[in-house]
Structures are given as structure tokens and as C-alpha cells.
Amino acid sequence: MHGISKEPFGTLPNGKKVTLYTLRRKGITVKLIDLGATVVDIVLDRPDGTALSVVRGYDDLSSYLNADGYLGAVVGRIGNRIANGHFSLDGKKYTLYQNDGKNHLHGGKCGFDKRLWKVDEAPDGEPSLTFSLLSPDMDEGYPGDLIASVRYSLTERGGLRLDYTAACDAPTPLNLTNHTYFNLNGTGDILSHGISMKADSYLPTDKGLIPTGELRSVDGTPFDLRARTTVSHGFAAPNDDITLAGGYDHCMIFTSTGDPEHDARVSLVGDKSGIEMKLYTDRPGVQFYSGNFLGNPRYPFRGGETQKKHAALCLETEALPDAVNQPQLNAVCDTVLRPGNIYRSFTEYVFS
Ligand code: GAL
């Protein structure tokens, strides 16, 4: 099968229906729901005729509504954290919803992950879908009306590509990302996954996981992932930043100047499956999160598997966290979208 199909996925408390879309092309099947423009599953056909699911998801709508791990969703307006839920823009102070202690995380209480997005299918039956959303003025405290969209498409080179666009009618911070949890073995944990990243520096954080403002070199630290290593190798090295976060939960800053379409920034390898995922993006960094907060027994993963810490990892392509409050971080990539400008970015996960 090449193309797209759809089926019901459940009903929201307000009576609106959630739909599950299946996109398929040459050996890759991707399942998406319009709640949160969420990646529910990515399934790869293997040479021996079997199929392997390489991301964590839930079987039921209620878990997507009630669990707090952002599984597979698009998060916004600002993915990652804003210190104390406050920022100033053009001399005006704004207060955002504080949903992570005193900090604002992933767009707030009812961020983009909890919204029902509008869906447009590609007219020609191609395996591509566009989700779009209107975020009204003062949504979770953010100024201005914003229209955001993400197009998912399956690419010729065996990838799932996300193209984000947005426009606003008043200046607003914006940093859209996708929060898919990958496990390229399909089961167990990600501790022995191989990982490499073209990143020379990373952002150390305080205990609330807000960047301290320092861009620290990865030299001599477990954040030096320039040559392939394993996640557990990084955990084994004594390091205050890893201890503070309970694993990797840091923004890695890419140094590659190569063409983002053809120069992969990250490579992840399932040690048991041998599957490699290459990540391409035009974003300047990625939040490498090793699933440290997973483990809520109330929300088993698909197929009834109990949630466990490090059962999957996220690679959240991004501008630098808290940049709206830290000019030296905003200098790497401006996170303020202004009327008349179009926000555009892409991320592609390519499997082999
Ligand atoms: C990640 C974030 C983690 C945690 C997680 C959701 O993006 O970096 O600290 O909040 O989302 O559980």
C-alpha cells in the first residue's frame, strides 16, 4: 500500500472526534492523530518480513489526554522551558502558565499537544498530511493570534519529514518541536542504543532544568557524542549535569555547517535491531532527553507494556531554551516571530 487511510480514534469530552491517519510508503508506516498533531507510531518493514514499531505510543485516547509525557505530540508555542513563566517583549511583560514547578513547559497547561488540529490531506493521495491550528491572542499567556501548521510526509529516502510554518499578527516567541519517544529496538530500554551528534557544545542547567546561560564545550564530558557511543556510557561517567537531570535532558548545539538537508546532525542505532535513524534539521539544537521521567504505572505503552524510565528517548529539534529571557541564547537563533515574517523549519527522521 502507498498512500493514506483513516479511522476513528475516539471522542473528546467536548464531543469532537479524533481521527487516526495511516501514511504508508515503501517499508515505512506512520500513524498520526489530529489531537496534538501526534505521531502515534512509526513501523518499519524488516528484510525478514516482520515489522517493528520504533516509537512509544498509547493504545487509547484517554492516555493521550491525561498522561503528561507529550508522547509523539507537537509542542508549542514554545517547546522546552521558559524560566518562571515570565518574559518581556518590546518592553511589555508577559506571564505564562507555570506547569513545571515555577517554570513554563511545552506551551503550558493546554499546549498544542492537547489541541485538536485541522487536517488537510494531500489532494493526490500521496502519503502526506498537513495539520494546522489557530492559537488565539493570550493563549496560555502568549501574545497575538498565531496560525501554525506542520506537514508530515514520507520521503523518497525512507524518511518521515516534518515541515513547520507559522505566522502571527503580534510579536510572539515561537519554537515548535515534536516530542516523539524513539526506541529503535522496539522494546526494553534505550541504554545500549548507539548515538552520535555533531555538537561541540551544550547547555548546562539549574535544578529546574533552565539553562544557566553558559554554552559549555562537550570536551571531556559525557556530552561529547561526536564519535558514536552508547547512552549508558554517558551515564557511567561522573558528571554533575547528568546527575542533576537524572540522565540526558539538555540542549545540544549543532556545529555542523553542512547542508541540513543532506548532512545528518544525529545518528541513533538500535543495538538489538541494527536499525539506524538519521536526523536532519535546520534547527540549531536538539533537546536530547533520555526518558528520565518515564515510568508512570497508570499509563502503559501500546500493547500493555509497563512504562519504565529510559524506555525511549526524545530528540526535540529546537532553538535554544529560555532564549526569550537570555539574549546570548537568542543570538544563536531568534525565537521571536514578528508579523509579516513566516516561521519555517524542518526535521526529518530517516531510517535504514
Ligand atoms: C522533555 C523535557 C523533560 C520532560 C519531558 C516531559 O522535553 O526536556 O525535562 O519535561 O519533556 O516529561
XYZ file of C-alpha atoms and ligand atoms in Angstrom:
364
model
C 0.000 0.000 0.000
C 1.179 3.513 -0.817
C -0.923 6.396 0.431
C -3.155 7.284 3.256
C -6.110 5.857 5.187
C -8.084 6.934 8.244
C -10.198 5.538 11.073
C -11.810 6.846 14.279
C -9.575 7.055 17.374
C -12.113 8.216 19.976
C -14.194 11.136 21.166
C -13.058 14.101 23.254
C -15.010 15.229 26.343
C -16.423 18.087 24.195
C -17.865 15.569 21.725
C -15.318 16.201 18.938
C -13.958 13.152 17.149
C -10.264 12.285 16.978
C -9.072 10.550 13.807
C -6.150 8.181 13.309
C -4.392 8.579 9.939
C -2.076 5.974 8.466
C 0.575 7.039 5.953
C 2.477 4.385 4.072
C 5.336 4.333 1.606
C 7.994 1.724 0.750
C 8.661 -0.051 4.049
C 7.524 2.658 6.456
C 4.110 3.140 8.066
C 3.364 6.187 10.191
C 0.262 6.637 12.347
C -0.831 10.130 13.334
C -3.752 11.624 15.238
C -5.123 15.131 14.918
C -5.054 15.580 18.711
C -1.700 17.296 19.182
C -0.685 16.530 15.555
C 0.741 13.468 17.281
C 2.957 10.684 15.934
C 1.286 7.615 17.415
C 3.533 5.056 15.742
C 6.295 4.525 13.199
C 6.512 0.943 11.945
C 9.336 -0.295 9.742
C 9.203 -3.353 7.475
C 12.253 -5.531 8.044
C 14.059 -7.668 5.449
C 12.868 -10.887 7.158
C 9.235 -9.910 6.541
C 8.492 -8.800 10.105
C 7.556 -5.255 11.113
C 8.968 -3.297 14.064
C 7.441 -0.344 15.874
C 10.239 2.089 16.776
C 8.391 4.708 18.823
C 6.444 4.616 22.059
C 2.738 5.403 21.974
C -0.525 4.631 23.752
C -3.437 2.481 22.608
C -6.140 4.825 23.860
C -7.176 8.454 23.554
C -7.578 8.887 27.296
C -3.836 8.293 27.882
C -3.000 10.948 25.260
C -5.328 13.347 27.102
C -4.288 12.617 30.661
C -0.675 11.404 30.784
C 1.924 14.161 30.884
C 4.787 12.839 28.774
C 3.823 14.617 25.492
C 4.207 11.285 23.644
C 4.664 11.977 19.935
C 2.979 15.386 20.054
C 3.884 18.714 18.512
C 4.505 21.075 21.429
C 4.191 24.856 21.405
C 4.090 27.759 21.274
C 7.443 27.310 22.991
C 8.786 23.780 23.192
C 11.037 23.365 26.272
C 11.083 25.704 29.291
C 10.702 29.409 29.998
C 12.116 30.397 33.389
C 9.464 31.366 35.966
C 6.880 31.528 33.164
C 7.833 35.149 32.514
C 9.283 37.075 29.625
C 9.355 40.648 28.332
C 8.933 41.558 24.708
C 9.222 45.055 23.239
C 9.032 46.460 26.788
C 5.882 44.552 27.813
C 5.831 41.837 30.473
C 4.011 38.556 29.876
C 3.136 35.763 32.304
C 2.681 32.241 31.011
C 1.073 29.242 32.636
C 3.532 27.670 35.124
C 3.098 23.931 34.635
C 6.568 22.687 35.647
C 7.145 23.938 39.183
C 7.511 27.669 38.700
C 8.581 27.268 35.059
C 6.560 27.106 31.857
C 6.991 23.876 29.865
C 5.989 22.898 26.322
C 3.308 25.544 25.845
C 1.538 25.304 29.205
C -1.482 23.538 30.644
C -3.324 23.192 27.369
C -0.499 23.495 24.874
C -0.544 22.473 21.214
C -0.236 18.809 22.277
C -3.758 18.945 23.757
C -5.430 20.721 20.803
C -7.424 19.197 18.011
C -5.655 20.326 14.820
C -7.392 20.789 11.475
C -6.317 18.275 8.844
C -5.675 18.660 5.125
C -4.825 15.564 3.157
C -2.600 15.827 0.100
C -5.012 16.036 -2.893
C -3.246 13.363 -4.926
C -3.408 10.564 -2.315
C 0.298 10.963 -1.568
C 1.408 9.935 1.959
C 1.371 13.470 3.306
C -0.880 15.368 5.729
C -0.947 18.935 6.974
C -2.208 19.767 10.456
C -2.961 23.385 11.293
C -4.045 25.271 14.363
C -5.174 28.753 15.311
C -3.722 29.804 18.644
C -5.641 32.900 19.800
C -4.234 36.064 21.379
C -3.128 35.421 25.014
C -3.344 31.638 24.537
C -1.628 30.300 27.700
C -0.357 33.874 28.094
C 1.318 34.291 24.661
C 0.534 37.475 22.709
C -1.124 37.701 19.310
C -3.094 35.369 17.082
C -0.864 32.686 15.608
C -1.528 30.224 12.813
C 0.769 27.202 12.976
C 0.971 24.187 10.727
C 3.013 21.054 10.400
C 3.121 18.930 7.274
C 4.103 15.291 7.736
C 5.317 13.473 4.646
C 7.017 10.204 3.864
C 10.038 10.867 1.699
C 11.726 9.004 -1.127
C 14.777 8.326 1.047
C 12.750 6.405 3.667
C 12.111 9.293 5.997
C 9.334 10.951 7.936
C 9.650 14.676 7.328
C 8.024 17.476 9.340
C 7.732 20.926 7.796
C 6.583 23.608 10.219
C 5.230 27.021 9.224
C 3.634 29.782 11.276
C 2.567 33.402 11.056
C 1.298 35.866 13.672
C -0.334 39.284 13.981
C 1.726 40.419 17.002
C 5.293 39.520 18.045
C 5.410 36.200 19.910
C 8.069 33.726 20.989
C 7.810 30.512 18.990
C 9.737 27.238 18.973
C 7.798 24.293 17.563
C 9.088 20.782 18.015
C 7.921 17.202 18.016
C 8.139 15.058 21.131
C 8.352 11.519 19.728
C 9.932 8.897 22.006
C 12.161 6.588 19.954
C 13.228 3.076 20.847
C 14.817 1.520 17.790
C 14.796 -1.937 19.381
C 11.011 -1.684 19.769
C 11.076 -2.829 23.392
C 13.148 -2.651 26.582
C 15.244 0.456 27.225
C 17.485 2.703 25.144
C 20.576 2.470 27.360
C 22.612 0.464 24.847
C 21.466 2.426 21.788
C 24.373 3.869 19.833
C 24.275 7.640 19.482
C 26.345 10.330 17.822
C 25.747 14.054 17.336
C 27.543 16.825 15.510
C 27.538 19.088 18.540
C 30.577 20.806 20.097
C 28.683 22.446 22.947
C 25.673 22.004 25.200
C 23.675 23.994 27.745
C 24.209 23.130 31.419
C 21.086 23.774 33.521
C 19.980 24.656 37.052
C 17.951 22.132 39.014
C 14.727 23.316 37.384
C 16.359 22.422 34.016
C 16.625 26.055 32.908
C 19.890 26.768 31.034
C 22.403 28.645 33.182
C 23.341 30.703 30.114
C 26.721 29.100 29.577
C 27.448 27.405 26.242
C 29.821 24.743 27.522
C 32.214 22.727 25.393
C 31.478 18.993 25.269
C 35.225 18.255 25.504
C 35.973 15.709 28.206
C 32.303 15.364 29.243
C 29.612 12.706 28.639
C 28.090 15.247 26.228
C 30.879 14.560 23.764
C 28.843 12.424 21.369
C 30.852 13.379 18.286
C 32.059 9.781 17.949
C 29.411 7.091 18.364
C 28.954 5.933 21.932
C 26.090 4.484 23.959
C 23.638 6.286 26.224
C 24.730 4.182 29.224
C 28.385 5.048 28.590
C 27.449 8.686 29.143
C 25.547 7.823 32.325
C 28.540 5.962 33.743
C 30.867 8.977 33.614
C 30.709 11.122 36.769
C 29.155 14.443 35.724
C 27.143 16.990 37.721
C 24.868 17.951 34.815
C 23.849 14.330 34.182
C 23.303 13.771 37.922
C 21.164 16.913 38.253
C 18.879 15.933 35.362
C 18.803 12.199 36.146
C 20.256 11.484 32.694
C 20.460 13.448 29.465
C 17.939 16.307 29.361
C 19.981 19.034 27.716
C 20.101 21.190 24.643
C 22.956 20.090 22.391
C 24.099 22.808 19.997
C 24.929 21.680 16.481
C 28.174 22.845 14.953
C 27.781 21.337 11.544
C 27.688 23.941 8.843
C 26.861 21.397 6.153
C 23.619 21.437 4.165
C 20.933 20.491 6.714
C 19.046 18.527 4.055
C 21.988 16.210 3.416
C 24.228 16.392 6.472
C 22.643 14.430 9.342
C 23.025 16.070 12.754
C 22.290 12.973 14.835
C 22.553 9.233 14.327
C 20.780 6.756 16.596
C 21.242 2.980 16.322
C 19.179 0.230 17.956
C 21.802 -2.160 19.326
C 19.495 -5.181 19.022
C 17.644 -4.309 15.800
C 20.558 -2.767 13.880
C 18.147 -0.048 12.692
C 19.742 3.357 12.253
C 17.835 6.625 12.359
C 19.497 9.735 10.975
C 18.088 13.091 11.976
C 18.217 16.049 9.596
C 17.130 19.516 10.646
C 17.713 23.211 10.098
C 17.225 23.973 13.822
C 20.398 24.995 15.709
C 19.999 22.450 18.503
C 18.259 19.412 19.889
C 16.965 18.613 23.369
C 18.431 15.171 23.980
C 16.097 13.705 26.610
C 16.764 10.141 27.745
C 13.250 9.461 29.089
C 14.243 10.166 32.705
C 10.680 10.943 33.809
C 9.058 7.934 32.126
C 7.660 5.310 34.488
C 4.082 6.345 35.288
C 2.382 2.965 36.007
C -1.081 4.385 35.217
C -0.346 4.787 31.516
C 1.073 1.607 29.945
C 2.563 1.928 26.477
C 0.983 0.390 23.394
C 0.379 -3.326 23.807
C 0.189 -3.012 27.617
C 3.953 -2.686 28.220
C 4.578 -1.043 31.586
C 6.250 2.356 31.384
C 9.830 2.359 32.595
C 12.448 5.058 32.945
C 14.683 5.235 29.824
C 12.243 3.083 27.812
C 12.705 5.576 24.958
C 14.451 8.847 24.162
C 13.446 12.118 22.530
C 15.366 14.248 20.059
C 13.494 17.557 20.168
C 14.943 19.794 17.473
C 14.834 23.352 18.709
C 16.043 26.894 19.084
C 17.771 27.364 22.428
C 15.578 27.014 25.550
C 14.676 30.145 27.552
C 16.164 32.231 24.725
C 13.372 34.787 25.141
C 14.921 35.632 28.543
C 18.602 35.116 27.681
C 19.901 37.339 24.869
C 23.119 35.333 24.407
C 20.998 32.230 23.684
C 18.585 34.150 21.465
C 21.614 35.353 19.483
C 22.094 31.762 18.241
C 18.570 31.755 16.773
C 15.928 34.437 17.235
C 12.875 32.849 18.862
C 10.612 35.869 18.342
C 8.283 35.688 15.338
C 7.049 39.075 14.108
C 4.060 39.966 11.917
C 4.981 39.838 8.256
C 7.586 37.126 8.802
C 6.934 33.429 8.220
C 8.333 30.846 10.622
C 9.684 27.852 8.702
C 11.672 24.863 9.825
C 12.025 21.190 9.061
C 13.084 17.972 10.728
C 13.383 14.605 9.022
C 13.945 11.190 10.567
C 15.413 8.766 8.017
C 15.529 5.044 8.809
C 17.752 2.329 7.362
C 11.158 16.888 27.790
C 11.851 17.704 28.822
C 11.879 16.896 30.091
C 10.478 16.487 30.493
C 9.780 15.830 29.333
C 8.328 15.527 29.601
O 11.107 17.603 26.607
O 13.140 18.040 28.390
O 12.514 17.605 31.130
O 9.776 17.610 30.923
O 9.832 16.638 28.212
O 8.162 14.614 30.617
